[in-house]
Coordinates of N, CA and C in Angstrom, one line a residue:
M9 N 13.8 -4.7 -37.8 CA 13.2 -5.6 -36.8 C 11.7 -5.2 -36.6
H10 N 10.8 -6.2 -36.6 CA 9.4 -5.9 -36.4 C 9.2 -5.5 -35.0
Y11 N 8.1 -4.7 -34.8 CA 7.7 -4.3 -33.5 C 7.5 -5.4 -32.5
S12 N 6.9 -6.5 -33.0 CA 6.6 -7.6 -32.1 C 7.9 -8.4 -31.7
E13 N 9.0 -8.1 -32.3 CA 10.3 -8.8 -32.0 C 11.1 -8.0 -31.0
R14 N 10.7 -6.8 -30.7 CA 11.4 -5.9 -29.8 C 11.5 -6.5 -28.4
L15 N 12.6 -6.4 -27.7 CA 12.8 -6.9 -26.4 C 11.8 -6.1 -25.4
L16 N 11.7 -4.8 -25.7 CA 10.8 -4.0 -24.8 C 9.4 -4.5 -24.8
I17 N 8.9 -5.0 -25.9 CA 7.5 -5.5 -25.9 C 7.4 -6.7 -25.0
H18 N 8.3 -7.7 -25.1 CA 8.3 -8.8 -24.2 C 8.5 -8.5 -22.8
I19 N 9.4 -7.6 -22.5 CA 9.5 -7.2 -21.1 C 8.2 -6.6 -20.6
K20 N 7.6 -5.7 -21.2 CA 6.4 -5.1 -20.9 C 5.3 -6.1 -20.7
Q21 N 5.1 -7.0 -21.6 CA 4.1 -8.0 -21.5 C 4.3 -8.9 -20.3
A22 N 5.6 -9.3 -20.1 CA 5.9 -10.1 -18.8 C 5.5 -9.3 -17.6
E23 N 5.9 -8.1 -17.5 CA 5.7 -7.2 -16.4 C 4.2 -7.0 -16.1
R24 N 3.5 -6.8 -17.2 CA 2.0 -6.6 -17.0 C 1.3 -7.8 -16.5
I25 N 1.6 -9.0 -17.1 CA 0.9 -10.2 -16.8 C 1.4 -10.7 -15.3
T26 N 2.6 -10.6 -15.1 CA 3.1 -11.0 -13.7 C 2.5 -10.1 -12.6
Q27 N 2.4 -8.8 -12.9 CA 1.9 -7.8 -11.9 C 0.4 -8.2 -11.7
A28 N -0.3 -8.5 -12.8 CA -1.8 -8.8 -12.6 C -1.9 -10.1 -11.8
A29 N -1.0 -11.0 -12.0 CA -1.1 -12.3 -11.2 C -0.7 -12.0 -9.8
K30 N 0.2 -11.1 -9.5 CA 0.6 -10.8 -8.1 C -0.5 -10.1 -7.5
E31 N -1.2 -9.2 -8.2 CA -2.4 -8.5 -7.6 C -3.5 -9.5 -7.2
A32 N -3.7 -10.5 -8.0 CA -4.7 -11.4 -7.7 C -4.3 -12.3 -6.5
A33 N -3.0 -12.7 -6.5 CA -2.5 -13.5 -5.4 C -2.6 -12.8 -4.0
V34 N -2.2 -11.6 -4.0 CA -2.1 -10.9 -2.6 C -3.5 -10.5 -2.2
R35 N -4.4 -10.3 -3.2 CA -5.8 -10.0 -2.9 C -6.4 -10.9 -1.8
E36 N -5.9 -12.2 -1.9 CA -6.3 -13.3 -0.9 C -6.0 -12.8 0.5
A37 N -4.9 -12.1 0.7 CA -4.5 -11.6 2.0 C -5.1 -10.2 2.4
G38 N -5.9 -9.7 1.4 CA -6.6 -8.5 1.7 C -5.8 -7.2 1.5
I39 N -4.7 -7.3 0.7 CA -3.9 -6.2 0.4 C -3.7 -6.1 -1.1
T40 N -3.0 -5.0 -1.5 CA -2.7 -4.8 -2.9 C -1.2 -5.2 -3.1
A41 N -0.8 -5.2 -4.4 CA 0.6 -5.5 -4.7 C 1.5 -4.4 -4.2
A42 N 1.1 -3.2 -4.3 CA 1.9 -2.1 -3.7 C 2.1 -2.1 -2.2
Q43 N 1.0 -2.5 -1.6 CA 1.0 -2.7 -0.1 C 1.9 -3.8 0.3
Q44 N 1.9 -4.9 -0.5 CA 2.7 -6.1 -0.2 C 4.2 -5.7 -0.4
A45 N 4.5 -4.9 -1.4 CA 5.9 -4.5 -1.7 C 6.3 -3.6 -0.5
A46 N 5.5 -2.7 0.0 CA 5.9 -1.9 1.1 C 6.1 -2.7 2.4
L47 N 5.2 -3.7 2.6 CA 5.4 -4.6 3.8 C 6.6 -5.4 3.7
A48 N 6.9 -5.8 2.5 CA 8.2 -6.6 2.3 C 9.4 -5.8 2.7
V49 N 9.5 -4.6 2.2 CA 10.6 -3.7 2.5 C 10.7 -3.4 4.0
L50 N 9.5 -3.2 4.6 CA 9.5 -2.9 6.1 C 9.9 -4.1 6.8
S51 N 9.6 -5.3 6.3 CA 10.0 -6.5 7.1 C 11.5 -6.7 7.1
E52 N 12.1 -6.2 6.1 CA 13.6 -6.3 6.0 C 14.3 -5.1 6.6
N53 N 13.6 -4.0 6.7 CA 14.1 -2.8 7.2 C 13.3 -2.1 8.3
P54 N 13.1 -2.8 9.5 CA 12.3 -2.2 10.5 C 12.9 -0.8 10.9
G55 N 12.0 0.1 11.1 CA 12.5 1.5 11.5 C 12.8 2.4 10.4
I56 N 12.7 2.0 9.1 CA 13.0 2.9 8.0 C 12.1 4.0 8.0
N57 N 12.5 5.1 7.4 CA 11.6 6.3 7.3 C 10.9 6.3 6.0
A58 N 9.9 7.1 5.8 CA 9.0 7.1 4.6 C 9.8 7.5 3.4
A59 N 10.7 8.4 3.5 CA 11.5 8.9 2.3 C 12.4 7.7 1.7
E60 N 13.0 7.0 2.7 CA 13.8 5.9 2.2 C 13.0 4.7 1.7
L61 N 11.8 4.5 2.3 CA 10.9 3.5 1.8 C 10.4 3.8 0.4
A62 N 10.1 5.1 0.2 CA 9.7 5.6 -1.2 C 10.8 5.4 -2.2
R63 N 12.0 5.7 -1.8 CA 13.2 5.4 -2.7 C 13.3 4.0 -3.1
K64 N 13.2 3.1 -2.1 CA 13.3 1.7 -2.3 C 12.3 1.1 -3.2
L65 N 11.1 1.7 -3.2 CA 10.0 1.2 -4.0 C 9.8 2.0 -5.3
S66 N 10.6 3.0 -5.5 CA 10.6 3.9 -6.7 C 9.2 4.5 -6.9
V67 N 8.7 5.2 -5.7 CA 7.5 5.9 -5.8 C 7.7 7.3 -5.2
T68 N 6.8 8.2 -5.5 CA 7.0 9.6 -5.0 C 6.7 9.5 -3.4
P69 N 7.2 10.5 -2.7 CA 6.8 10.7 -1.3 C 5.4 10.8 -1.1
Q70 N 4.7 11.5 -2.0 CA 3.2 11.6 -1.8 C 2.5 10.3 -1.9
T71 N 2.9 9.5 -2.9 CA 2.3 8.2 -3.1 C 2.7 7.3 -1.9
M72 N 3.8 7.4 -1.3 CA 4.2 6.6 -0.2 C 3.4 7.0 1.0
N73 N 3.2 8.3 1.2 CA 2.5 8.8 2.4 C 1.0 8.3 2.3
S74 N 0.4 8.3 1.1 CA -0.9 7.8 1.0 C -1.0 6.3 1.3
L75 N -0.1 5.6 0.8 CA 0.0 4.1 1.0 C 0.2 3.8 2.4
L76 N 1.1 4.6 3.1 CA 1.4 4.4 4.5 C 0.1 4.7 5.4
G77 N -0.6 5.7 5.0 CA -1.8 6.1 5.7 C -2.8 5.0 5.6
R78 N -2.9 4.3 4.5 CA -3.9 3.2 4.4 C -3.5 2.0 5.2
L79 N -2.1 1.8 5.2 CA -1.6 0.6 6.0 C -1.8 0.9 7.5
E80 N -1.5 2.2 7.9 CA -1.6 2.5 9.3 C -3.1 2.5 9.8
A81 N -4.0 3.0 8.9 CA -5.4 2.9 9.3 C -5.9 1.5 9.5
R82 N -5.4 0.6 8.8 CA -5.7 -0.9 9.0 C -4.9 -1.6 10.1
G83 N -4.0 -0.8 10.7 CA -3.3 -1.4 11.8 C -2.1 -2.3 11.4
L84 N -1.7 -2.1 10.2 CA -0.6 -3.0 9.7 C 0.8 -2.4 9.9
V85 N 0.9 -1.1 10.0 CA 2.1 -0.4 10.3 C 1.9 0.6 11.4
A86 N 3.0 1.0 12.1 CA 3.0 2.0 13.1 C 4.1 3.0 12.8
R87 N 3.8 4.3 12.9 CA 4.8 5.3 12.8 C 5.1 5.9 14.2
T88 N 6.3 5.9 14.5 CA 6.8 6.4 15.8 C 8.0 7.3 15.7
P89 N 8.1 8.3 16.5 CA 9.4 9.2 16.5 C 10.6 8.3 16.8
H90 N 11.7 8.6 16.2 CA 13.0 8.0 16.5 C 13.4 8.3 17.9
P91 N 13.9 7.3 18.6 CA 14.2 7.5 20.1 C 15.2 8.6 20.3
I92 N 16.1 8.8 19.4 CA 17.2 9.8 19.5 C 16.9 11.1 18.7
H93 N 16.6 10.8 17.5 CA 16.3 12.0 16.6 C 14.8 12.1 16.4
G94 N 14.2 12.8 17.4 CA 12.7 12.9 17.4 C 12.0 13.4 16.2
T95 N 12.7 14.1 15.4 CA 12.0 14.6 14.2 C 11.9 13.5 13.1
L96 N 12.7 12.5 13.2 CA 12.6 11.4 12.3 C 11.5 10.4 12.7
I97 N 10.7 10.0 11.8 CA 9.6 9.0 12.1 C 10.0 7.6 11.5
E98 N 10.0 6.7 12.4 CA 10.3 5.3 12.1 C 9.0 4.6 11.7
I99 N 9.1 3.7 10.8 CA 7.9 2.9 10.4 C 8.3 1.4 10.6
R100 N 7.3 0.8 11.3 CA 7.5 -0.7 11.6 C 6.2 -1.4 11.3
L101 N 6.4 -2.7 11.1 CA 5.2 -3.6 10.9 C 4.6 -3.7 12.4
T102 N 3.3 -3.7 12.5 CA 2.7 -4.1 13.7 C 2.6 -5.7 13.7
E103 N 2.2 -6.2 14.9 CA 2.0 -7.7 14.9 C 1.0 -8.1 13.8
R104 N -0.1 -7.4 13.7 CA -1.1 -7.7 12.6 C -0.4 -7.6 11.2
G105 N 0.4 -6.5 11.0 CA 1.2 -6.3 9.8 C 2.1 -7.5 9.5
E106 N 2.7 -8.0 10.5 CA 3.6 -9.2 10.3 C 2.8 -10.4 9.8
E107 N 1.6 -10.6 10.4 CA 0.7 -11.7 10.1 C 0.3 -11.6 8.6
V108 N -0.2 -10.4 8.3 CA -0.7 -10.1 6.9 C 0.4 -10.3 5.9
F109 N 1.6 -9.8 6.2 CA 2.7 -9.9 5.4 C 3.2 -11.3 5.2
A110 N 3.2 -12.1 6.2 CA 3.5 -13.5 6.2 C 2.6 -14.3 5.2
Q111 N 1.3 -13.9 5.4 CA 0.3 -14.6 4.5 C 0.5 -14.1 3.0
A112 N 0.7 -12.9 2.8 CA 0.9 -12.4 1.4 C 2.2 -12.9 0.8
D113 N 3.3 -13.0 1.6 CA 4.5 -13.4 1.2 C 4.4 -14.9 0.7
A114 N 3.7 -15.7 1.5 CA 3.5 -17.1 1.1 C 2.8 -17.2 -0.2
L115 N 1.8 -16.3 -0.5 CA 1.1 -16.3 -1.7 C 2.0 -15.9 -2.9
V116 N 2.8 -14.9 -2.6 CA 3.8 -14.4 -3.6 C 4.8 -15.5 -3.9
A117 N 5.3 -16.3 -2.9 CA 6.2 -17.3 -3.1 C 5.6 -18.5 -3.9
K118 N 4.3 -18.7 -3.7 CA 3.6 -19.7 -4.5 C 3.6 -19.3 -6.0
L119 N 3.3 -18.0 -6.2 CA 3.2 -17.5 -7.5 C 4.6 -17.6 -8.2
D120 N 5.6 -17.2 -7.4 CA 7.0 -17.2 -7.9 C 7.4 -18.7 -8.4
A121 N 7.0 -19.6 -7.6 CA 7.2 -21.0 -7.9 C 6.5 -21.5 -9.2
R122 N 5.2 -20.9 -9.3 CA 4.4 -21.2 -10.5 C 5.1 -20.6 -11.7
L123 N 5.7 -19.4 -11.6 CA 6.4 -18.8 -12.7 C 7.6 -19.6 -13.2
A124 N 8.2 -20.3 -12.3 CA 9.4 -21.1 -12.6 C 9.1 -22.5 -13.0
E125 N 7.9 -22.9 -13.0 CA 7.5 -24.2 -13.4 C 8.1 -24.6 -14.8
G126 N 8.7 -25.7 -14.9 CA 9.3 -26.1 -16.2 C 10.7 -25.5 -16.5
L127 N 11.1 -24.8 -15.6 CA 12.5 -24.2 -15.7 C 13.5 -24.9 -14.7
T128 N 14.7 -25.1 -15.2 CA 15.7 -25.7 -14.3 C 16.2 -24.6 -13.4
P129 N 16.9 -25.0 -12.3 CA 17.5 -24.0 -11.5 C 18.5 -23.2 -12.3
D130 N 19.2 -23.7 -13.2 CA 20.2 -22.9 -14.0 C 19.4 -22.0 -14.9
E131 N 18.2 -22.3 -15.4 CA 17.5 -21.4 -16.2 C 16.9 -20.3 -15.4
V132 N 16.4 -20.6 -14.2 CA 15.9 -19.5 -13.4 C 17.0 -18.5 -13.0
A133 N 18.2 -19.1 -12.7 CA 19.4 -18.2 -12.4 C 19.7 -17.4 -13.7
A134 N 19.7 -18.0 -14.9 CA 19.9 -17.2 -16.1 C 18.9 -16.1 -16.3
V135 N 17.7 -16.4 -16.1 CA 16.6 -15.4 -16.2 C 16.9 -14.2 -15.3
R136 N 17.2 -14.5 -14.0 CA 17.6 -13.4 -13.1 C 18.8 -12.6 -13.6
D137 N 19.8 -13.3 -14.1 CA 21.0 -12.7 -14.5 C 20.7 -11.8 -15.8
L138 N 20.0 -12.3 -16.6 CA 19.6 -11.5 -17.9 C 18.8 -10.3 -17.6
L139 N 17.8 -10.5 -16.7 CA 17.0 -9.4 -16.3 C 17.9 -8.3 -15.6
A140 N 18.7 -8.8 -14.7 CA 19.6 -7.8 -14.0 C 20.5 -7.0 -15.0
R141 N 21.0 -7.7 -16.0 CA 21.8 -7.0 -17.1 C 21.0 -6.1 -17.9
I142 N 19.7 -6.4 -18.2 CA 18.8 -5.5 -18.9 C 18.6 -4.3 -18.0
V143 N 18.3 -4.4 -16.8 CA 18.1 -3.3 -15.9 C 19.4 -2.4 -15.9
R144 N 20.5 -3.0 -15.8 CA 21.8 -2.2 -15.8 C 21.9 -1.5 -17.1
N145 N 21.6 -2.1 -18.3 CA 21.8 -1.5 -19.5 C 20.8 -0.3 -19.6
A146 N 19.5 -0.5 -19.1 CA 18.5 0.5 -19.2 C 18.9 1.7 -18.4
G147 N 19.7 1.5 -17.3 CA 20.1 2.5 -16.4 C 21.3 3.3 -16.9
T148 N 22.0 2.8 -17.9 CA 23.2 3.4 -18.4 C 22.8 4.5 -19.4
P149 N 22.9 5.8 -19.1 CA 22.5 6.9 -20.0 C 23.4 6.9 -21.3
G150 N 22.8 7.3 -22.3 CA 23.5 7.7 -23.5 C 23.9 6.5 -24.3
R151 N 23.4 5.3 -24.1 CA 23.8 4.2 -24.8 C 22.8 3.9 -25.9

């Protein structure tokens, strides 16, 4: 098999190009793709802690703390002690964070729709299924 025929090449190219498109899209909302991803997880998991957020985004705790520091400095997230377990710090979107996330999410949804142009709903479902199977296969050690 030629190098250009390898599945890994096509996956990497798709990831690189779609991430660049996402970066450009969310820049309109004044944030980065990494910040948008964090805001998305926070919007679905209010009160999550930094360690769990880092796990969900597959980044190191150090990277997450840096990202959260930038979001907090901009007033997009707030970190507060858990009401019962005071040593745990909960992270939530602020009102401004919700506004910025809503704007960025609309831009990402528009990009998502653009990526699916010319595909039928069944084809979109098939792409999702195929990518999920590839992810599962990649995560299976020793194969």
